[in-house]
Amino acid sequence: VQTPVQGVSLQMPSPEMPVNKRKQSTAFPPNFIHSQDSTHMMMTAIECYHAGIPFAAVHDSFWTLPCHVNEMNSIIREQFILMYSFDVLKQLKESFEAYNPEVKFGDLPSSGELDIDCVKDSSYFFS
């Protein structure tokens, strides 16, 4: 499919085109983390919009005007806490199991003792 901006090639899966399991397994973790970072960024951008705070970002670098930095810092922390107040890995595993009932997934690592609310008081959580 050719568009004015780019060309896209679609192929139907076939036995001649097997999934490279090694590449898939090494690509997933960084892509998952990137999706988490981008979700946090979008949640922060939406809350800044609602608060009337100018917001710009590239990847994990967020910007606003100096007069809004303190308020944006609070929003960044609040959205992070909201996002990680539940077990993200458990939800991911349950999703994988629902879509792939024939696959046996291993146990999740223990979650530890971190109180996610401590990011409210962390000087260097996001700077």
Coordinates of N, CA, C and O in Angstrom, one line a residue:
V1 N 0.9 -1.2 0.0 CA 0.0 0.0 0.0 C 0.9 1.2 0.0 O 1.8 1.4 0.9
Q2 N 0.7 2.1 -1.0 CA 1.5 3.3 -1.0 C 0.6 4.5 -0.6 O -0.5 4.7 -1.1
T3 N 1.1 5.3 0.3 CA 0.4 6.5 0.7 C 1.3 7.7 0.3 O 2.5 7.5 0.0
P4 N 0.8 8.9 0.4 CA 1.7 10.0 0.1 C 2.9 10.2 1.0 O 3.9 10.8 0.6
V5 N 2.8 9.6 2.2 CA 3.9 9.7 3.2 C 4.8 8.5 3.2 O 6.0 8.7 3.4
Q6 N 4.3 7.3 3.0 CA 5.1 6.1 3.1 C 4.5 4.9 2.4 O 3.4 5.0 1.9
G7 N 5.3 3.9 2.2 CA 4.8 2.6 1.7 C 4.7 1.6 2.8 O 5.5 1.5 3.7
V8 N 3.6 0.8 2.8 CA 3.4 -0.3 3.8 C 3.2 -1.6 3.0 O 2.4 -1.7 2.1
S9 N 4.0 -2.6 3.5 CA 3.9 -3.9 2.9 C 3.2 -4.8 3.9 O 3.7 -5.0 5.0
L10 N 2.2 -5.5 3.5 CA 1.5 -6.5 4.4 C 1.7 -7.9 3.8 O 1.7 -8.1 2.6
Q11 N 2.0 -8.8 4.7 CA 2.2 -10.2 4.3 C 1.4 -11.1 5.2 O 1.3 -10.8 6.4
M12 N 0.9 -12.1 4.7 CA 0.1 -13.1 5.5 C 1.1 -14.1 6.1 O 2.1 -14.5 5.4
P13 N 0.9 -14.4 7.4 CA 1.8 -15.4 8.0 C 1.7 -16.7 7.3 O 0.7 -17.1 6.7
S14 N 2.8 -17.4 7.2 CA 2.9 -18.7 6.6 C 4.0 -19.5 7.3 O 4.9 -18.9 7.9
P15 N 4.0 -20.8 7.1 CA 5.1 -21.6 7.6 C 6.5 -21.2 7.1 O 7.5 -21.4 7.8
E16 N 6.6 -20.6 6.0 CA 7.8 -20.1 5.4 C 8.3 -18.9 6.2 O 9.5 -18.5 6.0
M17 N 7.5 -18.3 7.0 CA 7.9 -17.1 7.7 C 7.7 -17.3 9.2 O 6.8 -16.7 9.8
P18 N 8.4 -18.2 9.8 CA 8.2 -18.4 11.2 C 8.7 -17.2 12.1 O 9.5 -16.4 11.7
V19 N 8.1 -17.1 13.3 CA 8.5 -16.1 14.2 C 9.8 -16.4 14.8 O 10.1 -17.5 15.1
N20 N 10.7 -15.4 14.8 CA 12.0 -15.6 15.4 C 11.9 -15.4 16.9 O 11.8 -14.3 17.4
K21 N 11.8 -16.5 17.6 CA 11.5 -16.5 19.1 C 12.6 -15.7 19.8 O 12.3 -15.0 20.8
R22 N 13.8 -15.9 19.5 CA 14.9 -15.2 20.2 C 14.7 -13.6 20.0 O 14.8 -12.9 21.0
K23 N 14.5 -13.2 18.8 CA 14.3 -11.8 18.6 C 13.0 -11.2 19.3 O 13.1 -10.1 19.9
Q24 N 12.0 -12.0 19.3 CA 10.8 -11.6 20.0 C 11.0 -11.5 21.5 O 10.5 -10.6 22.1
S25 N 11.7 -12.5 22.0 CA 11.9 -12.5 23.5 C 12.8 -11.4 24.0 O 12.7 -10.8 25.0
T26 N 13.8 -11.0 23.1 CA 14.7 -9.9 23.5 C 14.1 -8.5 23.2 O 14.5 -7.5 23.8
A27 N 13.2 -8.4 22.3 CA 12.5 -7.2 21.9 C 11.4 -6.8 22.9 O 11.2 -5.6 23.1
F28 N 10.7 -7.8 23.5 CA 9.6 -7.5 24.3 C 9.9 -6.6 25.5 O 9.2 -5.6 25.7
P29 N 10.8 -7.0 26.4 CA 11.0 -6.2 27.6 C 11.3 -4.7 27.4 O 10.6 -3.9 28.0
P30 N 12.2 -4.3 26.5 CA 12.4 -2.8 26.3 C 11.1 -2.2 25.7 O 10.8 -1.0 26.0
N31 N 10.4 -2.9 24.8 CA 9.2 -2.3 24.2 C 8.1 -2.1 25.2 O 7.4 -1.2 25.2
F32 N 8.0 -3.1 26.1 CA 7.0 -3.0 27.2 C 7.3 -1.8 28.1 O 6.4 -1.0 28.4
I33 N 8.6 -1.7 28.5 CA 9.0 -0.5 29.4 C 8.7 0.8 28.7 O 8.2 1.7 29.3
H34 N 9.0 0.8 27.4 CA 8.8 2.1 26.6 C 7.3 2.4 26.6 O 6.9 3.5 26.7
S35 N 6.4 1.4 26.5 CA 5.0 1.6 26.4 C 4.5 2.1 27.8 O 3.6 3.0 27.9
Q36 N 5.1 1.6 28.9 CA 4.8 2.1 30.2 C 5.2 3.6 30.4 O 4.4 4.4 30.9
D37 N 6.4 3.9 29.9 CA 6.9 5.3 29.9 C 6.0 6.2 29.1 O 5.6 7.3 29.6
S38 N 5.6 5.8 27.9 CA 4.7 6.6 27.1 C 3.3 6.8 27.7 O 2.7 7.8 27.6
T39 N 2.8 5.7 28.3 CA 1.5 5.8 29.0 C 1.6 6.9 30.1 O 0.7 7.7 30.3
H40 N 2.7 6.8 30.9 CA 2.8 7.8 32.0 C 2.9 9.2 31.4 O 2.3 10.1 32.0
M41 N 3.6 9.4 30.3 CA 3.7 10.7 29.7 C 2.3 11.2 29.2 O 2.0 12.3 29.5
M42 N 1.5 10.3 28.6 CA 0.2 10.7 28.2 C -0.7 11.1 29.3 O -1.4 12.0 29.3
M43 N -0.6 10.3 30.4 CA -1.4 10.6 31.6 C -1.0 11.9 32.2 O -1.9 12.7 32.6
T44 N 0.3 12.2 32.2 CA 0.7 13.5 32.7 C 0.3 14.6 31.8 O -0.2 15.7 32.2
A45 N 0.4 14.4 30.5 CA 0.0 15.5 29.5 C -1.5 15.8 29.7 O -1.9 17.0 29.6
I46 N -2.3 14.8 29.8 CA -3.7 15.0 29.9 C -4.0 15.8 31.2 O -4.8 16.7 31.2
E47 N -3.4 15.4 32.3 CA -3.6 16.2 33.6 C -3.1 17.6 33.5 O -3.7 18.5 34.0
C48 N -2.0 17.8 32.8 CA -1.5 19.1 32.6 C -2.5 20.0 31.8 O -2.7 21.1 32.1
Y49 N -3.0 19.4 30.8 CA -4.0 20.0 30.0 C -5.2 20.5 30.8 O -5.7 21.6 30.7
H50 N -5.7 19.5 31.6 CA -6.9 19.9 32.5 C -6.5 21.0 33.5 O -7.4 21.7 33.9
A51 N -5.3 21.1 33.9 CA -4.8 22.1 34.9 C -4.4 23.4 34.2 O -4.1 24.4 34.8
G52 N -4.5 23.4 32.8 CA -4.1 24.6 32.1 C -2.6 24.9 32.1 O -2.1 26.0 31.9
I53 N -1.8 23.8 32.2 CA -0.3 23.9 32.2 C 0.2 23.5 30.8 O -0.1 22.4 30.3
P54 N 1.0 24.4 30.2 CA 1.6 24.1 28.9 C 2.5 22.8 29.1 O 3.2 22.7 30.1
F55 N 2.5 21.9 28.2 CA 3.2 20.7 28.3 C 3.8 20.3 27.0 O 3.2 20.3 25.9
A56 N 5.1 19.9 27.0 CA 5.8 19.4 25.8 C 6.7 18.2 26.3 O 7.1 18.2 27.5
A57 N 6.9 17.3 25.4 CA 7.7 16.1 25.8 C 8.4 15.5 24.6 O 7.8 15.5 23.5
V58 N 9.5 14.8 24.9 CA 10.1 13.9 24.0 C 10.6 12.7 24.8 O 11.4 12.9 25.8
H59 N 10.0 11.6 24.5 CA 10.3 10.3 25.2 C 10.1 10.5 26.7 O 8.9 10.6 27.1
D60 N 11.1 10.6 27.6 CA 10.9 10.7 29.0 C 11.4 12.1 29.5 O 11.7 12.2 30.7
S61 N 11.4 13.1 28.6 CA 11.8 14.4 29.0 C 10.6 15.3 28.9 O 10.0 15.5 27.8
F62 N 10.1 15.9 30.0 CA 8.9 16.7 30.0 C 9.3 18.1 30.2 O 10.1 18.4 31.1
W63 N 8.6 19.0 29.6 CA 8.8 20.4 29.7 C 7.6 21.2 30.0 O 6.5 20.9 29.5
T64 N 7.8 22.3 30.7 CA 6.7 23.3 30.9 C 7.4 24.7 31.1 O 8.6 24.7 31.2
L65 N 6.6 25.7 31.3 CA 7.2 27.0 31.7 C 7.7 27.0 33.1 O 7.1 26.3 34.0
P66 N 8.7 27.8 33.4 CA 9.2 27.8 34.8 C 8.2 28.0 35.9 O 8.2 27.4 37.0
C67 N 7.2 28.8 35.6 CA 6.1 29.1 36.6 C 5.2 28.0 36.9 O 4.5 28.0 37.9
H68 N 5.3 26.9 36.1 CA 4.4 25.7 36.3 C 5.2 24.5 36.7 O 4.6 23.4 36.9
V69 N 6.5 24.6 36.9 CA 7.3 23.4 37.2 C 6.9 22.7 38.5 O 6.7 21.5 38.5
N70 N 6.6 23.4 39.5 CA 6.2 22.7 40.8 C 4.9 22.0 40.6 O 4.8 20.8 41.1
E71 N 3.9 22.6 40.0 CA 2.7 21.9 39.8 C 2.8 20.7 38.9 O 2.2 19.7 39.1
M72 N 3.6 20.9 37.8 CA 3.8 19.7 36.9 C 4.5 18.6 37.6 O 4.2 17.4 37.4
N73 N 5.5 18.9 38.5 CA 6.2 17.9 39.3 C 5.2 17.1 40.1 O 5.3 15.9 40.3
S74 N 4.2 17.8 40.7 CA 3.2 17.1 41.5 C 2.3 16.2 40.6 O 2.0 15.0 41.0
I75 N 2.0 16.7 39.4 CA 1.2 15.9 38.5 C 1.9 14.6 38.0 O 1.4 13.5 38.0
I76 N 3.2 14.8 37.7 CA 4.0 13.7 37.3 C 4.0 12.6 38.3 O 3.8 11.4 38.0
R77 N 4.2 12.9 39.6 CA 4.2 12.0 40.7 C 2.8 11.3 40.9 O 2.7 10.1 41.1
E78 N 1.8 12.2 40.9 CA 0.4 11.6 41.1 C 0.1 10.6 40.0 O -0.5 9.6 40.3
Q79 N 0.4 10.9 38.7 CA 0.1 10.0 37.6 C 0.9 8.7 37.7 O 0.4 7.6 37.4
F80 N 2.2 8.8 38.2 CA 3.0 7.6 38.4 C 2.4 6.7 39.4 O 2.3 5.5 39.2
I81 N 2.0 7.3 40.5 CA 1.4 6.6 41.6 C 0.1 5.9 41.1 O -0.2 4.7 41.4
L82 N -0.7 6.6 40.4 CA -2.0 6.1 39.9 C -1.7 4.9 39.0 O -2.4 3.9 39.0
M83 N -0.7 5.0 38.1 CA -0.4 4.0 37.2 C 0.2 2.7 37.8 O -0.1 1.6 37.3
Y84 N 0.9 2.9 38.9 CA 1.6 1.7 39.5 C 1.0 1.3 40.8 O 1.6 0.6 41.6
S85 N -0.2 1.7 41.1 CA -0.9 1.4 42.4 C -1.5 0.0 42.3 O -2.1 -0.5 43.2
F86 N -1.4 -0.7 41.2 CA -1.8 -2.1 41.0 C -0.6 -2.9 40.4 O 0.4 -2.3 40.0
D87 N -0.8 -4.2 40.4 CA 0.3 -5.1 40.0 C 0.3 -5.2 38.4 O -0.4 -6.0 37.9
V88 N 1.2 -4.4 37.8 CA 1.2 -4.3 36.3 C 1.7 -5.6 35.7 O 1.1 -6.1 34.8
L89 N 2.7 -6.3 36.3 CA 3.1 -7.6 35.8 C 2.1 -8.7 35.9 O 1.9 -9.5 35.0
K90 N 1.3 -8.7 37.0 CA 0.2 -9.6 37.2 C -0.8 -9.4 36.1 O -1.3 -10.4 35.5
Q91 N -1.2 -8.2 35.9 CA -2.2 -7.9 34.8 C -1.6 -8.3 33.4 O -2.4 -8.9 32.6
L92 N -0.4 -8.1 33.2 CA 0.2 -8.5 31.9 C 0.2 -10.0 31.7 O -0.2 -10.5 30.7
K93 N 0.6 -10.7 32.8 CA 0.6 -12.2 32.7 C -0.8 -12.7 32.5 O -1.0 -13.6 31.7
E94 N -1.8 -12.2 33.2 CA -3.2 -12.6 33.1 C -3.7 -12.4 31.6 O -4.4 -13.2 31.1
S95 N -3.2 -11.3 31.0 CA -3.6 -11.0 29.7 C -3.0 -12.0 28.7 O -3.6 -12.5 27.8
F96 N -1.7 -12.3 28.9 CA -1.0 -13.3 28.1 C -1.7 -14.7 28.2 O -1.9 -15.4 27.2
E97 N -2.0 -15.0 29.5 CA -2.7 -16.3 29.7 C -4.1 -16.4 29.0 O -4.4 -17.4 28.5
A98 N -4.8 -15.3 29.0 CA -6.1 -15.3 28.4 C -6.0 -15.5 26.9 O -6.9 -16.1 26.3
Y99 N -5.0 -14.8 26.3 CA -4.9 -14.9 24.9 C -4.1 -16.2 24.4 O -4.1 -16.5 23.2
N100 N -3.4 -16.8 25.3 CA -2.6 -17.9 25.0 C -2.8 -19.1 26.0 O -1.9 -19.4 26.7
P101 N -4.0 -19.6 26.1 CA -4.3 -20.6 27.1 C -3.4 -21.9 27.0 O -3.3 -22.6 28.0
E102 N -2.9 -22.1 25.9 CA -2.1 -23.3 25.7 C -0.6 -23.2 26.2 O 0.1 -24.2 26.2
V103 N -0.3 -22.0 26.5 CA 1.1 -21.7 27.0 C 1.2 -21.6 28.5 O 0.3 -21.0 29.1
K104 N 2.2 -22.3 29.1 CA 2.4 -22.2 30.5 C 3.4 -21.1 30.8 O 4.6 -21.2 30.4
F105 N 3.0 -20.1 31.5 CA 3.9 -19.0 31.9 C 4.4 -19.2 33.3 O 3.7 -19.7 34.1
G106 N 5.7 -18.8 33.5 CA 6.3 -19.0 34.8 C 5.7 -18.1 35.8 O 4.9 -17.2 35.5
D107 N 6.2 -18.3 37.0 CA 5.8 -17.5 38.2 C 6.4 -16.1 38.0 O 7.5 -15.9 37.5
L108 N 5.7 -15.1 38.6 CA 6.2 -13.7 38.6 C 7.2 -13.6 39.7 O 7.0 -14.3 40.8
P109 N 8.1 -12.7 39.6 CA 9.0 -12.4 40.7 C 8.2 -11.7 41.9 O 7.1 -11.1 41.6
S110 N 8.7 -11.9 43.1 CA 8.0 -11.2 44.2 C 8.1 -9.7 44.0 O 9.0 -9.2 43.4
S111 N 7.1 -9.0 44.5 CA 6.9 -7.6 44.3 C 7.7 -6.7 45.3 O 7.9 -5.5 45.0
G112 N 8.1 -7.2 46.4 CA 8.9 -6.4 47.3 C 8.0 -5.6 48.2 O 6.8 -5.7 48.2
E113 N 8.7 -4.6 48.9 CA 8.0 -3.8 49.9 C 7.9 -2.3 49.6 O 7.5 -1.6 50.4
L114 N 8.2 -1.9 48.4 CA 8.1 -0.5 48.0 C 6.7 0.1 48.2 O 5.7 -0.4 47.7
D115 N 6.7 1.2 48.9 CA 5.5 2.0 49.1 C 5.5 3.0 48.0 O 6.3 4.0 48.0
I116 N 4.7 2.8 46.9 CA 4.7 3.7 45.7 C 4.4 5.1 46.1 O 4.9 6.0 45.4
D117 N 3.8 5.4 47.2 CA 3.5 6.8 47.6 C 4.8 7.6 48.0 O 4.7 8.8 48.0
C118 N 5.9 6.8 48.2 CA 7.1 7.5 48.6 C 7.6 8.4 47.4 O 8.4 9.3 47.7
V119 N 7.2 8.2 46.2 CA 7.7 9.1 45.1 C 7.2 10.5 45.3 O 7.8 11.4 44.7
K120 N 6.1 10.7 46.1 CA 5.7 12.1 46.3 C 6.8 13.0 47.0 O 6.8 14.2 46.8
D121 N 7.6 12.3 47.8 CA 8.6 13.0 48.6 C 10.0 12.8 48.0 O 11.0 13.3 48.6
S122 N 10.1 12.2 46.9 CA 11.5 11.9 46.3 C 12.0 13.1 45.5 O 11.4 13.5 44.5
S123 N 13.1 13.7 46.0 CA 13.6 14.9 45.3 C 14.0 14.6 43.9 O 13.9 15.5 43.0
Y124 N 14.5 13.4 43.7 CA 15.1 13.1 42.3 C 14.3 12.1 41.6 O 14.7 11.5 40.6
F125 N 13.0 11.9 41.9 CA 12.1 11.0 41.2 C 12.1 11.4 39.7 O 12.2 10.6 38.8
F126 N 11.9 12.7 39.5 CA 11.8 13.2 38.1 C 12.4 14.6 38.2 O 11.9 15.5 38.9
S127 N 13.5 14.9 37.5 CA 14.1 16.2 37.6 C 14.5 16.7 36.2 O 14.6 15.9 35.3

